Protein backbone atom coordinates (compact mmCIF):
# COMPACT_ATOMS: atom_id res chain seq x y z
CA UNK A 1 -4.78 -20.86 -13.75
CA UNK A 2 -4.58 -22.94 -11.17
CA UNK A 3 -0.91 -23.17 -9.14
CA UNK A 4 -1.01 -26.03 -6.75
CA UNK A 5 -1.76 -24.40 -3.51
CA UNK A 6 1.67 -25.56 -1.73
CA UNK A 7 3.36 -23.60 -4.55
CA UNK A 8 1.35 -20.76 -3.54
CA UNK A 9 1.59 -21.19 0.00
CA UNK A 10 5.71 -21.10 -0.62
CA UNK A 11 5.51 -18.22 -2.58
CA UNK A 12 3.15 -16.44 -0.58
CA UNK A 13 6.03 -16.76 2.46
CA UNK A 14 8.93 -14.30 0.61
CA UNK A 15 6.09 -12.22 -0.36
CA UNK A 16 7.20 -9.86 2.42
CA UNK A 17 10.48 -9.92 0.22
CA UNK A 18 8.87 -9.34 -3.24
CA UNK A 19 5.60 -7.30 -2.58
CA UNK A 20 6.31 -3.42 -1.49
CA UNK A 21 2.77 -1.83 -2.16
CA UNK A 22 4.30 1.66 -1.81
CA UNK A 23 7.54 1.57 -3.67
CA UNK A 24 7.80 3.87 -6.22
CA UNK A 25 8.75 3.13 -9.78
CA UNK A 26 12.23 5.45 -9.33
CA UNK A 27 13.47 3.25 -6.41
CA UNK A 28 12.31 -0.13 -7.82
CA UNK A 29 15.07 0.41 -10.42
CA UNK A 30 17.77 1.97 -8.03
CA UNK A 31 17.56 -0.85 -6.14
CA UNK A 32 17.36 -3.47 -8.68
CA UNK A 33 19.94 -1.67 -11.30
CA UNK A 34 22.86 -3.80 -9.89
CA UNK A 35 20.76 -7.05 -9.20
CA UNK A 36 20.75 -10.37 -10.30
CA UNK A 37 18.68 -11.56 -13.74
CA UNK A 38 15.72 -12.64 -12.43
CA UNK A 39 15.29 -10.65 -9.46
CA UNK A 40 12.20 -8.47 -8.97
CA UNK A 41 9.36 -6.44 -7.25
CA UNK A 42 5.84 -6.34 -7.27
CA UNK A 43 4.61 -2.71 -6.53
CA UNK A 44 1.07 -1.21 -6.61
CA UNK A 45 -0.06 0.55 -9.96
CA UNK A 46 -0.07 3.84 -8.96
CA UNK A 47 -1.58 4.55 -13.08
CA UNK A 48 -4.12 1.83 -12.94
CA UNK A 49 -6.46 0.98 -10.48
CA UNK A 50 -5.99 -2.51 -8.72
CA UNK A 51 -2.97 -3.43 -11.08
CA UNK A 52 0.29 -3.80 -9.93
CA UNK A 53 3.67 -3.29 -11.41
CA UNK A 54 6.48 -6.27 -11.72
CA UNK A 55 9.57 -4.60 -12.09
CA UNK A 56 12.35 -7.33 -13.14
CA UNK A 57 16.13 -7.26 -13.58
CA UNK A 58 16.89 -8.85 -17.01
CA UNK A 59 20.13 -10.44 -18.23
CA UNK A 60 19.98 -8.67 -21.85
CA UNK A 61 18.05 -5.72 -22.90
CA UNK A 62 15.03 -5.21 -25.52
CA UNK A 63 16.20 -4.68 -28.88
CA UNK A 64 16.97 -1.42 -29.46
CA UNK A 65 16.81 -0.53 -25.76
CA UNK A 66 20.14 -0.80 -22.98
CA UNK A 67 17.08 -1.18 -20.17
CA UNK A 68 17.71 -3.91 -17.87
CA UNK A 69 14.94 -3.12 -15.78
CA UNK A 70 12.23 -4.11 -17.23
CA UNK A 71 8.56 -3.27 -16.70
CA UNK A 72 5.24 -5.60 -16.48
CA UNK A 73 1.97 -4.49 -15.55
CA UNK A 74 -0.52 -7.38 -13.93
CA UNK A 75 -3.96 -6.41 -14.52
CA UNK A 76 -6.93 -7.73 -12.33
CA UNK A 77 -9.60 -10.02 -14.12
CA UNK A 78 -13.00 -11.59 -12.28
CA UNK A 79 -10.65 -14.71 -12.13
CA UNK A 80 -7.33 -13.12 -11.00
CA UNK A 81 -4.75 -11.38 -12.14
CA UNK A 82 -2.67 -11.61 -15.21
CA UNK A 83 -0.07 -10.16 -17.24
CA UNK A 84 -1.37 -7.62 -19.49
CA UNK A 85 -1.16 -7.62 -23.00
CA UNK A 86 0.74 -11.36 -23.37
CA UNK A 87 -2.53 -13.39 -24.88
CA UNK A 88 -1.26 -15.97 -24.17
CA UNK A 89 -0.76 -15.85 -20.42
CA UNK A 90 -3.27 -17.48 -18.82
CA UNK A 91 -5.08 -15.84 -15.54
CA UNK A 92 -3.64 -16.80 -12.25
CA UNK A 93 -5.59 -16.97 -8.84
CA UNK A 94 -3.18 -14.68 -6.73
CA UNK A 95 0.03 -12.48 -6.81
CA UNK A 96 1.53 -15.14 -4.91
CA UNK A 97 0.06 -17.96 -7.64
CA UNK A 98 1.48 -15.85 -11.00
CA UNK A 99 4.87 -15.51 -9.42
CA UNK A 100 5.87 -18.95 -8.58
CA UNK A 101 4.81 -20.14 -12.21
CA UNK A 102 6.63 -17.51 -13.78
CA UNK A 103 9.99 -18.71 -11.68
CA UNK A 104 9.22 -22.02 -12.75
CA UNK A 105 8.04 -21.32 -16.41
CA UNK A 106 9.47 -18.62 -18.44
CA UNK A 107 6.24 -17.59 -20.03
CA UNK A 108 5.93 -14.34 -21.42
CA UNK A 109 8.27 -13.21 -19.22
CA UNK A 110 12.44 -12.65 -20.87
CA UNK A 111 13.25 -14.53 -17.59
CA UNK A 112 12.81 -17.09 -14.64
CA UNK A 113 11.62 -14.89 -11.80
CA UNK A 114 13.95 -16.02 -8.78
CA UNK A 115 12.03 -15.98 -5.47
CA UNK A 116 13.86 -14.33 -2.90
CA UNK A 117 15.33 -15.70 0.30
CA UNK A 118 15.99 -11.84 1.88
CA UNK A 119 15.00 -8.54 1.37
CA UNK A 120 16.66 -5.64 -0.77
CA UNK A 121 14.91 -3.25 0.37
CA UNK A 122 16.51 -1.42 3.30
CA UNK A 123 14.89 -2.00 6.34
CA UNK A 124 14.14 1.69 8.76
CA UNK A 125 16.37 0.25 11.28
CA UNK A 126 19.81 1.03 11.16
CA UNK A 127 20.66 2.62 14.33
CA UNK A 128 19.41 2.73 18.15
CA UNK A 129 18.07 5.93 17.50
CA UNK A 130 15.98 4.83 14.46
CA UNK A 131 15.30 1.39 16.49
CA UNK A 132 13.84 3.45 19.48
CA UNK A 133 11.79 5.57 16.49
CA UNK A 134 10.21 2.22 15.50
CA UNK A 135 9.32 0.64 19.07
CA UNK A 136 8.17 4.24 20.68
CA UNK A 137 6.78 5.72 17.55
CA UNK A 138 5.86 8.64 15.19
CA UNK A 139 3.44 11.09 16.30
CA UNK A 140 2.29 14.70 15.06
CA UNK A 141 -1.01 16.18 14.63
CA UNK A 142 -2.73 16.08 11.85
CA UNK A 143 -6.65 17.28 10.25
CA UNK A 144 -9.22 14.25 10.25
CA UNK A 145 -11.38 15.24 7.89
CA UNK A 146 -13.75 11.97 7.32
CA UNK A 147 -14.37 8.55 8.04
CA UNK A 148 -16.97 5.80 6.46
CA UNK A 149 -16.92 1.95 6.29
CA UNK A 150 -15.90 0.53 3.23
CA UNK A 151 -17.49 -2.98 3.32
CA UNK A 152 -14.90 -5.46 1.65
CA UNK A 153 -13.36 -2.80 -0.17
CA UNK A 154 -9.78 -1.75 1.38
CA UNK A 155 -6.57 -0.03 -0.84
CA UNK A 156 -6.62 2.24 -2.82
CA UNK A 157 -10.15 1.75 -3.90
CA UNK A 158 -11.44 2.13 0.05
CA UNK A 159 -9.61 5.53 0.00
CA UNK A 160 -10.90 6.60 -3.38
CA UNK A 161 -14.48 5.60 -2.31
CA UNK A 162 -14.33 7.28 1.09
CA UNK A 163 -13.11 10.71 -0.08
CA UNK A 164 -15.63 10.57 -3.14
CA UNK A 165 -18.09 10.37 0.15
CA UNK A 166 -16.96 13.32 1.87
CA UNK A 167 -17.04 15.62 -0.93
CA UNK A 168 -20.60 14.46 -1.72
CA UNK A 169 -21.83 15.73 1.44
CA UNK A 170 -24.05 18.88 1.21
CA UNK A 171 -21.90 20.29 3.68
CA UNK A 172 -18.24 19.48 3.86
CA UNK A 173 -16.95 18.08 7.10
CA UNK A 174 -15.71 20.53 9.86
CA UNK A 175 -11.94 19.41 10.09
CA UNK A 176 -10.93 17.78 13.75
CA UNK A 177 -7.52 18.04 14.98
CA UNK A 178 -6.36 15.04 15.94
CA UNK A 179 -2.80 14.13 17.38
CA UNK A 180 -1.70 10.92 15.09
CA UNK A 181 0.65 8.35 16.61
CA UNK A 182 2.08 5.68 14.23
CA UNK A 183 4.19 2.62 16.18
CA UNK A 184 4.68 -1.16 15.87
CA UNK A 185 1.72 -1.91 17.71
CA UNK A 186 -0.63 0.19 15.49
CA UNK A 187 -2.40 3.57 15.52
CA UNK A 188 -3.43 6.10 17.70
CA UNK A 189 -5.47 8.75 17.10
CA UNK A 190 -6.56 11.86 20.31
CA UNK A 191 -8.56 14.19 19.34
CA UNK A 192 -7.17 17.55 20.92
CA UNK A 193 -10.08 18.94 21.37
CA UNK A 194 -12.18 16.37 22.86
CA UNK A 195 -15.40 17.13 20.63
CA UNK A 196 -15.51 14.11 18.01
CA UNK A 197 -14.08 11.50 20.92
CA UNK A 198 -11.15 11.08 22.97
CA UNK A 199 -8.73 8.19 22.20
CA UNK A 200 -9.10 5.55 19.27
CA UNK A 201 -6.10 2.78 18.73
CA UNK A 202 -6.36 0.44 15.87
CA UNK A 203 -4.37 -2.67 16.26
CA UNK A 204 -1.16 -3.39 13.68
CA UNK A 205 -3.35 -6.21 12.89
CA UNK A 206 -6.63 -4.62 11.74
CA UNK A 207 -5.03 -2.15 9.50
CA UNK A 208 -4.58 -3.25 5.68
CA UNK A 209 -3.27 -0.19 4.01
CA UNK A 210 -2.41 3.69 4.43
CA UNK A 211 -1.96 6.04 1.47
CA UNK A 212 -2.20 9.21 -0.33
CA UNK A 213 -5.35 9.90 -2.27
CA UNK A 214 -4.69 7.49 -5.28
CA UNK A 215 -6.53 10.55 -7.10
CA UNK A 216 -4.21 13.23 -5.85
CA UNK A 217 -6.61 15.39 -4.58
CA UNK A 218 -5.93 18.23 -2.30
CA UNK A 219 -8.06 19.79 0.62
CA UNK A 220 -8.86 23.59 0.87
CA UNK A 221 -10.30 24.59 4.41
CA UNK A 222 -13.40 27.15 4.38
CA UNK A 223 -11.66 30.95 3.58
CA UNK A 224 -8.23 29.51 3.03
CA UNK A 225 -6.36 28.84 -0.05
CA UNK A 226 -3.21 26.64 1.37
CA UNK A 227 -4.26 23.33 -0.64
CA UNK A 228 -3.22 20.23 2.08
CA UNK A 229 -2.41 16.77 1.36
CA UNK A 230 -5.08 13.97 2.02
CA UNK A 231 -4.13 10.61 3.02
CA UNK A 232 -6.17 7.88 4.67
CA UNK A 233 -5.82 4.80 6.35
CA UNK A 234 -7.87 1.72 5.76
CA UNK A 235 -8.80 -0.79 8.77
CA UNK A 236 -11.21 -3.76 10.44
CA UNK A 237 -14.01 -2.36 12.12
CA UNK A 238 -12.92 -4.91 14.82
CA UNK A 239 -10.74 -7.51 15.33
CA UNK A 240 -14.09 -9.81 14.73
CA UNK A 241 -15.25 -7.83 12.09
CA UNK A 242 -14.49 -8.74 7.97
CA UNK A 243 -15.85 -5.01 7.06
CA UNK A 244 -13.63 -2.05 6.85
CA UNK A 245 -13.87 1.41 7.59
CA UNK A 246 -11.23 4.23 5.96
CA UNK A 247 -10.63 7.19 7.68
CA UNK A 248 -9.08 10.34 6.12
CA UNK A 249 -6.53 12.97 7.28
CA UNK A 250 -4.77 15.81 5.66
CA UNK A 251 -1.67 17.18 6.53
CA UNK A 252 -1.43 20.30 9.71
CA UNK A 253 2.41 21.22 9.25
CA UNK A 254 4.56 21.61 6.19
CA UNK A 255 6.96 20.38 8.29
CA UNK A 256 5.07 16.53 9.32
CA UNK A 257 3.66 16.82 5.26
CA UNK A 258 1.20 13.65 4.48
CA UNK A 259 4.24 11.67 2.46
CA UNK A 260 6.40 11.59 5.62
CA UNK A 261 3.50 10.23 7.69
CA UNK A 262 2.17 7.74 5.55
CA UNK A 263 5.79 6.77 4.62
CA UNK A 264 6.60 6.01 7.99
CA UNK A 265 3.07 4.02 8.30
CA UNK A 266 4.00 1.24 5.45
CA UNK A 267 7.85 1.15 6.96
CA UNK A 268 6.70 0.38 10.78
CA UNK A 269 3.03 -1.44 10.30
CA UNK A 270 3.55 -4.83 8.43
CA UNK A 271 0.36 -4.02 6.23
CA UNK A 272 1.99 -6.24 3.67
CA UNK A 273 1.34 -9.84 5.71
CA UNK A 274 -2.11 -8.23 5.84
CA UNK A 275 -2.87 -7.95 1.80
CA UNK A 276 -3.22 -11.94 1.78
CA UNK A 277 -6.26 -11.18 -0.26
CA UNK A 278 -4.45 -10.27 -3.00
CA UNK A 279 -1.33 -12.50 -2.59
């Protein structure tokens, strides 16, 4: 369906409020438990691959249900994206497209969806200490394991792609420590032993996404058994370029584990004005 594209453009601009690829399905209801009807989220499936997950605050519950956080998933068509199972929503161009008709038109939907003005999601700066965090940065070391392009593809699909790559190699790649350095102004990676390269920095604004393996796999190094957690980021090959490359880590340290890093990624990189693709 067509939404006139300055509706689109004006819901596209809160989208920083409303679309939080990495929020899990636990904290989308803390945090809208106590809302108003009508507020909502729009997370990334983390069951399906490409959908995402509207997570509303109604005003009355299902029948037979005291929910008041209700679950949607959208599901991506050749055309769009569109709310599955409701026949008779139509198929929407964009995130950004589906959510401004739905606060405009009630749909299949129990409610208006209200677009929101600010964000209730708390921000990673609350102190000078945590402000200093986010200016200076994150850094531990970490394995990288891999690293292909991707073409167009970037999410979860570049990461699932990339690692299905590496373990198709006759020979597994010899892990590189690397030390990883997350700020504002992007990612850094040294290598620490100088044998793979020395210094790579990818700009804030050529990096679209940064996740766990959507597929939860784990990697084993040659003779050991301590199973490590992979995660990946996904980024321009250039600031000309419209081709992507993903490049996998796993976890050194139990105590810098993959979650923390890649958590700290999607707090301090603002990967979501970068998914305009999808919104």
């Amino acid at each position: 369906m067509e939404v006139a594209a300055d509706s689109v453009r004006f819901a596209r601009s809160s989208a920083k409020f409303w679309y939080k690829a990495n929020l899990s399905r636990e904290d989308a209801i803390a945090l809208l438990a106590s809302a108003r009807p009508g507020t909502f989220l729009v997370r990334d499936s983390t069951t399906y691959k490409n959908a995402y997950g509207l997570v509303v605050r109604v005003a009355q519950p299902p029948a037979g249900s005291q929910e008041l956080v209700r679950h949607f998933l959208i599901e991506p068509t050749r055309e769009g994206v569109r709310l599955k199972g409701c026949e008779n929503e139509p198929v929407f161009t964009s995130l950004s497209a589906l959510v401004f008709e739905h606060s405009i038109n009630r749909l299949a939907l129990p409610c208006l969806l209200r677009l929101p003005e600010e964000d209730i999601v708390p921000g990673l700066v609350a102190t000078p200490a945590q402000q200093h965090l986010l200016t200076h940065g994150a850094a531990t070391n970490v394995l990288w394991l891999y690293s292909c392009d991707t073409e167009s593809l970037t999410g979860n699909e570049a990461i699932r792609k990339a690692i299905r790559l590496m373990y198709a190699q006759q020979k597994l790649p010899e892990p590189t420590e690397v030390h990883f350095k997350v700020t504002s102004q992007g990612i850094t990676l040294t290598d620490n032993t100088r044998k793979k390269f020395f210094r790579k920095h990818y700009t804030a604004d050529v990096i679209s996404h940064c996740a766990i393996d959507p597929e939860s796999r784990m990697w084993t190094g040659e003779g050991q058994t301590e199973k490590k957690t992979i995660f990946a980021f996904v980024a321009r090959r250039s600031h000309s370029s419209k081709d992507n490359q993903c490049h996998v880590f796993c976890d050194l340290s139990v105590s810098q584990p993959a979650a923390a890093i890649v958590s700290f990624a999607n707090r301090t990189l603002p990967t979501e004005k970068l998914r305009n693709y999808v919104l």
